[in-house]
Coordinates of C-alpha atoms and ligand atoms in Angstrom, one line a residue:
M1 CA -15.6 228.6 93.5
E2 CA -18.0 226.8 91.2
N3 CA -16.8 228.9 88.2
K4 CA -13.2 228.4 89.2
R5 CA -13.7 224.6 89.1
N6 CA -15.5 224.7 85.8
A7 CA -12.7 226.9 84.3
D8 CA -9.9 224.4 85.1
K9 CA -9.1 222.8 81.7
A10 CA -5.4 222.0 82.3
F11 CA -5.5 218.3 81.4
L12 CA -6.8 217.8 77.9
G13 CA -9.7 220.1 78.6
Q14 CA -10.4 218.4 81.9
P15 CA -9.5 219.6 85.5
R16 CA -5.8 219.1 86.3
G17 CA -6.7 216.9 89.2
L18 CA -8.0 214.3 86.7
S19 CA -4.4 213.8 85.6
T20 CA -3.4 213.0 89.2
L21 CA -6.2 210.4 89.6
F22 CA -5.7 209.0 86.1
F23 CA -2.1 208.2 86.7
T24 CA -2.6 206.9 90.2
E25 CA -5.3 204.5 89.0
M26 CA -3.3 203.6 85.9
W27 CA -0.3 202.5 88.1
E28 CA -2.5 200.8 90.6
R29 CA -4.2 198.7 87.9
F30 CA -0.8 198.1 86.3
S31 CA 0.3 196.5 89.5
Y32 CA -2.9 194.6 90.1
Y33 CA -3.4 193.1 86.6
G34 CA 0.4 192.5 86.2
M35 CA 0.4 190.5 89.4
R36 CA -2.7 188.6 88.4
A37 CA -1.3 187.8 85.0
I38 CA 1.4 185.6 86.6
L39 CA -0.2 184.7 90.0
L40 CA -2.2 181.7 88.7
F41 CA 1.0 180.2 87.2
Y42 CA 3.1 181.1 90.3
M43 CA 0.6 179.1 92.4
Y44 CA 0.4 175.9 90.4
Y45 CA 3.8 175.7 88.8
A46 CA 6.0 173.1 90.5
V47 CA 8.4 174.2 93.1
S48 CA 11.3 173.2 90.9
K49 CA 10.0 175.7 88.3
G50 CA 9.8 178.6 90.8
G51 CA 6.1 178.1 91.7
L52 CA 4.3 177.0 94.8
G53 CA 3.2 173.6 93.5
F54 CA -0.5 174.0 94.3
D55 CA -3.1 171.8 92.6
Q56 CA -4.3 173.6 89.5
G57 CA -8.0 173.6 90.5
T58 CA -7.2 175.1 93.9
A59 CA -5.0 177.8 92.3
A60 CA -7.9 178.7 90.0
S61 CA -10.3 178.8 92.9
I62 CA -8.0 181.1 94.9
M63 CA -7.7 183.5 91.9
S64 CA -11.5 183.9 91.9
I65 CA -12.1 184.2 95.6
Y66 CA -9.2 186.7 95.8
G67 CA -10.8 188.8 93.0
S68 CA -14.1 188.6 94.9
L69 CA -12.6 189.8 98.2
V70 CA -10.8 192.7 96.5
Y71 CA -14.2 194.1 95.4
M72 CA -16.0 193.2 98.6
S73 CA -13.6 195.2 100.7
G74 CA -14.7 198.4 98.9
V75 CA -17.7 198.5 101.2
V76 CA -15.3 199.1 104.2
G77 CA -13.1 201.5 102.1
G78 CA -16.1 203.7 101.1
W79 CA -17.3 203.9 104.7
L80 CA -13.9 204.8 106.2
S81 CA -13.5 207.5 103.6
D82 CA -17.0 209.0 104.1
R83 CA -17.0 208.9 107.8
V84 CA -13.4 208.8 109.2
W85 CA -10.4 209.6 107.0
G86 CA -11.7 211.5 103.9
S87 CA -10.9 210.1 100.4
R88 CA -7.5 211.6 99.9
R89 CA -5.9 210.0 102.9
T90 CA -7.9 206.7 102.5
V91 CA -6.5 206.3 98.9
F92 CA -3.0 206.9 100.1
I93 CA -3.1 204.4 102.9
G94 CA -4.7 201.9 100.5
G95 CA -1.8 202.5 98.0
V96 CA 0.8 201.9 100.6
L97 CA -0.8 198.6 101.7
I98 CA -1.0 197.5 98.1
M99 CA 2.6 198.2 97.5
F100 CA 3.6 196.2 100.6
G101 CA 1.3 193.4 99.3
H102 CA 3.4 193.2 96.1
I103 CA 6.6 193.5 98.1
A104 CA 5.5 190.5 100.1
L105 CA 5.2 188.4 96.9
S106 CA 8.6 189.7 95.6
L107 CA 10.3 187.9 98.6
P108 CA 11.0 184.2 98.5
F109 CA 8.7 183.2 101.4
G110 CA 6.3 180.9 99.6
A111 CA 2.7 180.4 100.7
P112 CA 2.8 182.5 103.9
A113 CA 4.0 185.5 101.8
L114 CA 1.2 184.8 99.3
F115 CA -1.6 184.9 102.0
T116 CA 0.0 188.0 103.6
S117 CA 0.1 189.6 100.2
I118 CA -3.6 188.7 99.5
A119 CA -4.7 190.2 102.8
L120 CA -2.7 193.5 102.2
I121 CA -4.0 193.9 98.6
V122 CA -7.6 193.0 99.5
V123 CA -7.6 195.7 102.2
G124 CA -5.5 198.2 100.3
T125 CA -7.7 197.9 97.1
G126 CA -10.8 198.3 99.2
L127 CA -9.4 201.6 100.5
L128 CA -8.1 202.9 97.2
K129 CA -10.5 201.8 94.4
P130 CA -13.9 203.1 95.3
N131 CA -12.4 206.3 96.6
V132 CA -10.2 207.2 93.7
S133 CA -13.3 206.8 91.5
E134 CA -15.4 208.9 93.9
M135 CA -12.7 211.7 93.8
V136 CA -13.0 211.8 90.0
G137 CA -16.7 212.6 90.4
G138 CA -15.8 215.2 93.0
L139 CA -13.7 217.1 90.4
Y140 CA -16.8 218.3 88.7
S141 CA -19.6 220.6 89.9
E142 CA -23.2 219.5 89.4
T143 CA -23.5 221.7 86.3
D144 CA -20.3 220.6 84.7
N145 CA -21.1 218.5 81.6
R146 CA -17.5 217.3 81.3
R147 CA -18.1 214.6 83.9
D148 CA -19.0 211.7 81.6
A149 CA -16.0 212.4 79.3
G150 CA -13.9 212.7 82.4
F151 CA -15.0 209.2 83.6
S152 CA -14.3 207.8 80.1
M153 CA -10.8 209.1 80.3
F154 CA -10.4 207.7 83.7
V155 CA -11.5 204.2 82.5
F156 CA -9.1 204.6 79.7
G157 CA -6.3 205.1 82.3
I158 CA -7.4 201.9 84.1
N159 CA -7.2 199.9 80.9
L160 CA -3.9 201.5 79.8
G161 CA -2.3 200.2 83.0
A162 CA -4.0 196.9 82.6
A163 CA -2.9 196.5 79.0
V164 CA 0.8 197.2 79.6
S165 CA 1.5 195.1 82.6
P166 CA 0.6 191.7 81.1
W167 CA 3.7 192.4 78.9
A168 CA 6.0 194.0 81.5
V169 CA 5.4 191.7 84.5
P170 CA 5.7 188.3 82.7
F171 CA 8.7 189.7 80.9
A172 CA 10.4 190.3 84.3
A173 CA 9.2 186.9 85.6
N174 CA 10.6 185.2 82.5
G175 CA 14.2 186.1 82.9
F176 CA 13.6 189.3 80.9
G177 CA 12.5 187.6 77.8
F178 CA 9.4 187.3 75.6
H179 CA 8.7 183.7 75.2
A180 CA 6.6 180.8 76.6
F181 CA 7.3 180.4 80.3
G182 CA 10.4 178.2 80.7
N183 CA 11.9 176.1 83.4
E184 CA 13.6 178.8 85.4
M185 CA 10.9 181.2 86.3
N186 CA 11.7 184.1 88.6
F187 CA 8.1 185.1 89.6
H188 CA 9.5 187.3 92.4
A189 CA 11.1 189.6 89.9
G190 CA 7.7 190.0 88.2
F191 CA 6.0 190.8 91.5
S192 CA 8.8 193.3 92.3
L193 CA 7.9 195.1 89.1
A194 CA 4.2 195.3 90.3
A195 CA 5.5 196.8 93.6
I196 CA 7.6 199.4 91.7
G197 CA 4.5 200.4 89.6
M198 CA 2.5 201.0 92.7
F199 CA 5.4 203.0 94.2
L200 CA 5.5 205.3 91.2
G201 CA 1.7 205.7 91.4
L202 CA 2.0 206.7 95.1
L203 CA 4.9 209.2 94.5
Q204 CA 2.9 210.8 91.7
Y205 CA -0.3 210.9 93.9
Y206 CA 1.4 212.4 96.9
F207 CA 3.3 215.2 95.2
D208 CA 0.7 216.0 92.5
G209 CA -2.2 215.5 94.8
K210 CA -0.9 218.1 97.2
K211 CA -1.1 220.7 94.4
Y212 CA -4.1 219.7 92.4
L213 CA -6.6 217.8 94.6
S214 CA -9.2 219.7 96.6
K215 CA -8.8 220.5 100.3
E216 CA -12.3 219.0 100.9
S217 CA -11.0 215.6 99.9
L218 CA -8.9 215.7 103.1
Y219 CA -11.9 215.5 105.3
P220 CA -14.7 212.9 105.7
Q221 CA -18.0 214.1 104.1
D222 CA -20.1 212.8 107.0
P223 CA -17.8 212.6 109.9
I224 CA -18.9 210.1 112.5
E225 CA -19.6 211.4 116.1
K226 CA -17.6 209.8 118.9
E227 CA -20.7 208.2 120.5
N228 CA -21.7 206.5 117.2
M229 CA -18.2 205.1 116.9
R230 CA -18.5 202.9 120.0
P231 CA -21.1 200.5 118.7
I232 CA -19.3 200.2 115.4
I233 CA -16.0 199.3 117.2
I234 CA -17.9 196.8 119.4
W235 CA -19.6 195.2 116.4
T236 CA -16.3 195.0 114.5
I237 CA -14.8 193.2 117.5
V238 CA -17.8 190.9 117.7
G239 CA -17.4 190.1 114.0
V240 CA -13.7 189.4 114.2
V241 CA -14.2 187.2 117.3
A242 CA -17.0 185.3 115.6
L243 CA -14.8 184.7 112.6
A244 CA -12.0 183.6 114.8
V245 CA -14.3 181.2 116.6
I246 CA -15.6 179.7 113.4
I247 CA -12.0 179.2 112.1
A248 CA -11.0 177.7 115.5
L249 CA -14.0 175.3 115.4
M250 CA -13.1 174.3 111.9
G251 CA -9.6 173.7 113.1
V252 CA -10.7 171.6 116.0
T253 CA -13.1 169.5 114.0
G254 CA -10.4 168.9 111.3
N255 CA -12.3 171.0 108.7
L256 CA -9.9 173.9 108.3
D257 CA -8.8 173.7 104.7
I258 CA -8.6 176.2 102.0
N259 CA -11.7 174.8 100.2
N260 CA -13.9 175.3 103.2
I261 CA -12.6 178.9 103.7
I262 CA -13.4 179.6 100.1
W263 CA -16.9 178.3 100.7
I264 CA -17.5 180.6 103.6
I265 CA -16.3 183.6 101.6
T266 CA -18.6 182.6 98.7
I267 CA -21.5 182.5 101.0
V268 CA -20.7 185.9 102.5
A269 CA -20.2 187.4 99.0
I270 CA -23.7 186.3 98.0
A271 CA -25.3 187.1 101.3
L272 CA -23.9 190.7 101.5
P273 CA -25.8 192.2 98.5
I274 CA -29.0 190.4 99.6
I275 CA -28.7 192.0 103.0
Y276 CA -28.0 195.4 101.4
F277 CA -31.1 195.1 99.2
I278 CA -33.3 194.2 102.1
M279 CA -31.9 197.1 104.1
M280 CA -32.5 199.6 101.3
L281 CA -36.0 198.3 100.5
S282 CA -37.1 198.4 104.1
S283 CA -35.4 201.6 105.1
K284 CA -37.6 204.5 106.2
K285 CA -35.1 206.9 104.6
V286 CA -36.0 205.6 101.2
K287 CA -38.9 207.2 99.4
K288 CA -41.6 205.4 97.4
V289 CA -40.1 206.3 94.0
E290 CA -36.6 205.4 95.2
R291 CA -37.8 202.0 96.4
S292 CA -39.2 201.3 93.0
R293 CA -35.8 202.1 91.5
V294 CA -34.1 199.8 94.0
W295 CA -36.4 197.0 92.8
A296 CA -35.4 197.8 89.2
Y297 CA -31.8 197.5 90.3
V298 CA -32.3 193.9 91.5
P299 CA -32.4 192.2 88.0
L300 CA -29.7 194.5 86.7
F301 CA -27.5 193.5 89.7
I302 CA -28.0 189.8 88.9
A303 CA -27.2 190.4 85.2
A304 CA -24.1 192.3 86.2
A305 CA -23.0 189.4 88.5
I306 CA -23.4 186.9 85.6
F307 CA -21.5 189.2 83.2
W308 CA -18.6 189.7 85.7
A309 CA -18.4 186.0 86.3
I310 CA -17.6 185.5 82.7
E311 CA -15.4 188.6 82.3
E312 CA -13.3 187.9 85.3
S313 CA -12.8 184.3 84.4
G314 CA -10.5 185.7 81.7
S315 CA -7.6 185.7 84.2
V316 CA -8.5 182.1 85.4
V317 CA -10.2 179.9 82.8
L318 CA -9.0 181.6 79.7
A319 CA -5.5 181.9 81.2
L320 CA -5.5 178.1 81.7
F321 CA -6.7 177.7 78.1
A322 CA -3.8 179.9 77.0
A323 CA -1.3 177.9 79.0
N324 CA -2.5 174.4 78.2
R325 CA -4.4 174.5 74.9
T326 CA -3.1 177.3 72.8
V327 CA -0.2 177.5 70.4
L328 CA 2.0 180.2 71.9
H329 CA 3.2 182.0 68.9
I330 CA 1.7 184.0 66.1
G331 CA 3.9 183.5 63.1
G332 CA 7.4 183.9 64.4
W333 CA 6.3 185.9 67.4
Q334 CA 6.6 184.0 70.7
L335 CA 4.2 184.6 73.5
A336 CA 3.8 183.7 77.1
A337 CA 0.3 182.5 78.2
A338 CA 0.2 185.5 80.6
N339 CA 0.5 188.0 77.7
F340 CA -3.0 187.1 76.7
Q341 CA -4.3 189.2 79.6
T342 CA -3.6 192.3 77.6
L343 CA -6.5 191.5 75.2
N344 CA -9.3 192.5 77.5
P345 CA -8.0 196.1 78.2
V346 CA -6.7 196.5 74.6
F347 CA -10.1 195.8 73.2
I348 CA -11.7 198.2 75.7
M349 CA -9.4 200.9 74.5
I350 CA -10.2 200.1 70.9
L351 CA -14.0 199.8 71.4
T352 CA -14.5 202.8 73.7
P353 CA -14.4 205.6 71.0
F354 CA -16.9 203.6 68.9
F355 CA -19.3 203.2 71.8
V356 CA -18.9 206.8 72.9
W357 CA -19.9 207.8 69.3
L358 CA -22.8 205.3 69.2
W359 CA -24.4 206.5 72.5
S360 CA -24.0 210.1 71.5
S361 CA -25.5 209.7 68.0
W362 CA -28.2 207.0 68.4
T363 CA -31.4 208.8 69.3
K364 CA -33.6 205.8 69.9
Q365 CA -31.1 203.7 71.7
P366 CA -32.2 201.0 74.1
S367 CA -32.5 201.7 77.8
A368 CA -30.0 200.3 80.4
P369 CA -31.9 197.0 80.9
G370 CA -32.0 196.5 77.1
K371 CA -28.2 197.1 76.8
F372 CA -27.6 194.7 79.7
S373 CA -29.7 192.0 78.0
V374 CA -27.8 192.2 74.8
G375 CA -24.5 192.4 76.8
L376 CA -25.4 189.1 78.5
V377 CA -26.0 187.4 75.1
F378 CA -22.6 188.6 73.9
A379 CA -20.9 187.5 77.2
G380 CA -22.5 184.0 76.8
A381 CA -21.5 184.0 73.1
S382 CA -17.9 184.5 74.0
Y383 CA -18.0 181.3 76.0
L384 CA -20.0 179.4 73.4
F385 CA -17.3 180.4 70.9
M386 CA -14.7 178.8 73.2
A387 CA -16.6 175.5 73.1
L388 CA -16.0 175.4 69.3
P389 CA -12.4 174.3 69.0
G390 CA -13.1 171.2 71.1
I391 CA -16.3 170.4 69.2
I392 CA -14.8 171.0 65.7
N393 CA -11.6 169.0 66.4
G394 CA -13.5 166.3 68.2
T395 CA -10.9 166.3 70.9
T396 CA -9.6 168.7 73.6
S397 CA -6.1 167.4 73.6
G398 CA -3.4 169.3 71.8
R399 CA -3.1 173.0 71.1
V400 CA -5.3 175.3 69.0
S401 CA -4.8 178.7 67.3
P402 CA -4.5 181.8 69.5
W403 CA -7.2 183.3 67.4
W404 CA -9.8 181.4 69.4
L405 CA -8.8 183.4 72.5
I406 CA -8.5 186.6 70.6
G407 CA -12.0 186.2 69.1
S408 CA -13.5 185.3 72.5
W409 CA -12.0 188.3 74.2
F410 CA -13.2 190.5 71.4
I411 CA -16.8 189.3 71.9
V412 CA -16.8 189.6 75.7
E413 CA -15.4 193.1 75.4
I414 CA -18.4 194.1 73.4
A415 CA -20.4 192.9 76.3
E416 CA -18.3 194.9 78.7
M417 CA -19.0 198.0 76.8
L418 CA -22.7 197.3 77.0
I419 CA -22.6 196.6 80.8
S420 CA -19.7 198.2 82.6
P421 CA -20.0 202.0 81.8
I422 CA -23.8 201.8 81.5
G423 CA -24.0 200.0 84.9
L424 CA -21.8 202.5 86.6
S425 CA -23.9 205.4 85.5
V426 CA -27.3 203.7 86.1
T427 CA -26.1 202.7 89.6
T428 CA -25.6 206.4 90.5
K429 CA -28.9 207.3 88.9
L430 CA -30.9 204.7 90.7
A431 CA -29.3 205.2 94.1
P432 CA -31.6 206.4 96.9
K433 CA -30.3 209.7 98.3
A434 CA -29.5 208.2 101.7
F435 CA -27.5 205.3 100.2
Q436 CA -25.6 207.1 97.5
S437 CA -22.1 205.8 98.2
Q438 CA -23.3 202.5 99.4
M439 CA -25.0 201.9 96.1
M440 CA -21.6 202.4 94.4
S441 CA -20.2 199.7 96.6
M442 CA -23.2 197.5 95.5
W443 CA -21.9 197.8 91.9
F444 CA -18.6 196.3 92.9
L445 CA -20.5 193.7 95.0
A446 CA -21.9 192.4 91.7
D447 CA -18.4 191.7 90.5
A448 CA -17.6 190.1 93.9
A449 CA -20.6 187.9 93.8
G450 CA -19.8 186.7 90.2
Q451 CA -16.3 185.9 91.2
A452 CA -17.4 184.1 94.3
V453 CA -19.5 181.8 92.2
N454 CA -16.5 181.3 89.9
A455 CA -14.5 180.3 92.9
Q456 CA -16.7 177.2 93.2
I457 CA -17.1 176.4 89.5
V458 CA -13.6 177.1 88.1
K459 CA -12.3 174.0 90.0
L460 CA -14.4 171.9 87.6
Y461 CA -12.6 173.3 84.5
S462 CA -10.0 171.1 82.8
A463 CA -9.4 169.9 79.3
N464 CA -11.7 167.0 80.0
T465 CA -14.6 169.2 80.9
E466 CA -13.7 172.1 78.6
V467 CA -16.6 171.8 76.1
A468 CA -19.3 171.2 78.7
Y469 CA -18.0 174.0 80.9
F470 CA -18.0 176.6 78.1
L471 CA -21.4 175.5 76.8
I472 CA -23.2 175.4 80.1
V473 CA -21.9 178.7 81.5
G474 CA -22.3 180.3 78.1
L475 CA -25.9 179.1 77.8
V476 CA -26.8 180.3 81.3
S477 CA -25.7 183.8 80.3
V478 CA -27.5 183.8 76.9
A479 CA -30.6 182.4 78.5
F480 CA -30.6 185.1 81.2
G481 CA -30.0 187.7 78.6
I482 CA -33.0 186.6 76.6
L483 CA -35.2 186.3 79.7
L484 CA -34.2 189.9 80.7
L485 CA -35.3 191.0 77.2
F486 CA -38.9 190.2 78.2
F487 CA -38.6 192.3 81.3
V488 CA -37.0 195.3 79.8
K489 CA -40.3 197.3 79.7
P490 CA -41.4 196.5 83.3
I491 CA -37.9 197.2 84.6
H492 CA -37.8 200.5 82.8
K493 CA -41.2 201.3 84.3
L494 CA -39.9 200.6 87.8
M495 CA -36.9 202.9 87.1
D496 CA -39.4 205.7 87.1
G497 CA -38.0 208.3 84.8
V498 CA -34.4 207.1 84.8
D499 CA -33.1 206.0 81.4
Ligands
LIG1 N1 -12.0 195.9 85.3 C1 -12.4 197.1 85.9 C2 -11.4 197.7 86.8 O1 -10.5 197.0 87.2 C3 -13.8 197.0 86.4 C4 -14.1 196.4 87.7 C5 -15.5 196.5 88.1 O2 -16.2 197.5 87.7 O3 -16.1 195.6 88.7 O4 -11.5 198.8 87.2
LIG2 N1 -11.6 195.4 81.7 C1 -11.0 195.4 83.0 C2 -11.5 196.7 83.7 O1 -12.1 197.6 83.1 C3 -9.5 195.4 82.9 C4 -8.9 194.0 82.8 O2 -9.6 193.0 83.1 O3 -7.7 193.9 82.4 O4 -10.9 197.7 83.7

């Protein structure tokens, strides 16, 4: 069995199942990032231009809290797959919900369709994302050294989908044209394309998966016994009722507005990882060495959250900068603001081979906390760079060259290379045995926490606050990066043998 698995080299030297998962995730990310590339504009464009007419700050805040929820729900998705459905089925159900989420937005039903879509995509992505990654790991035996290369290819697939859709989806939304968004937007056509992408991903997953994914992935790894299910159902009901009561109370007292709901989600997104840490650090199932490693993970988690706050603001703050402050052509080549979303994944694809080479040939390379520290300095620098056009010109009115955004994205992607793949691998290595899959969810919770903080601060961003905004957030990141540098040695010691 083991040998048979190691011998499967049908997809560019990797197991054939990797191709199935590669294309599934490529299409899912195509739909997600394509939708996000136009969603911000859909929300704040005037109704007469095909938008929903939200206030720009509220639209920005919704973008961030939505991104936060999408990565928070992975906690539930991981659990359902481990204990109830098995990963293969969980991913499929997730994909179907995501597709319906995009379909909801492709229909002309305004804000109710938007919130239905957000709910479907939050739950669907929670079911799909952690489990499709977990299945990649499951393609390799413990002794198979193709695992890291397999994950790099998988990440390439994510970014391939994410790079193509900011061209394709805005093109459809823009009356099938490449130019700055005009007066007669058809955002619904764009969202339909996202739905079609997810549909293609599902088709491929269903038929290919039947042939090439393992039978084990059809069953939960640690199936829950009937008697243990009861308290969980009861607690879920208690949670839902408590939530309903809070919302009802807010309604009765006249406080039920979108900003307060976003506040509640922000608090949950920050509280959740704190609770998780306390649980792991106090659990009897966690050995002494493992506990020390969890302590080491705390500063890395905070660093990751700061990094993701900056990286994820690309689809919010930098998207606004593209729309309101950037000249939308390079020479004679016309662009829509949404097209700039392609830069993040394109730079990842360009930089990945260099970093793969660097890590494989640099013998005295820094440890994970060292890389995180430098990563935070780069992330902060990408923001400090964005403060420059306002400072140099002495004004933040008018439009500036697109090269500012291109440069900023290039700098932040260096940071992403130093934090994202390193973080994924160090997370698996520092995970206590009893919390292996939960620790993976923790990694996504760092992104969720970063975006939850964004949901509060992006509201403050506008041309008037532009320079201060970029300077303050950028400096926080640089300062934390430098602070982390002083703790590299002690953290490394706490990691107890893990690099
Ligand atoms: N941008 C990546 C993705 O969509 C990373 C998300 C994360 O690791 O938080 O898969
Ligand atoms: N860099 C993101 C993630 O790795 C993709 C994006 O933001 O477009 O995949």
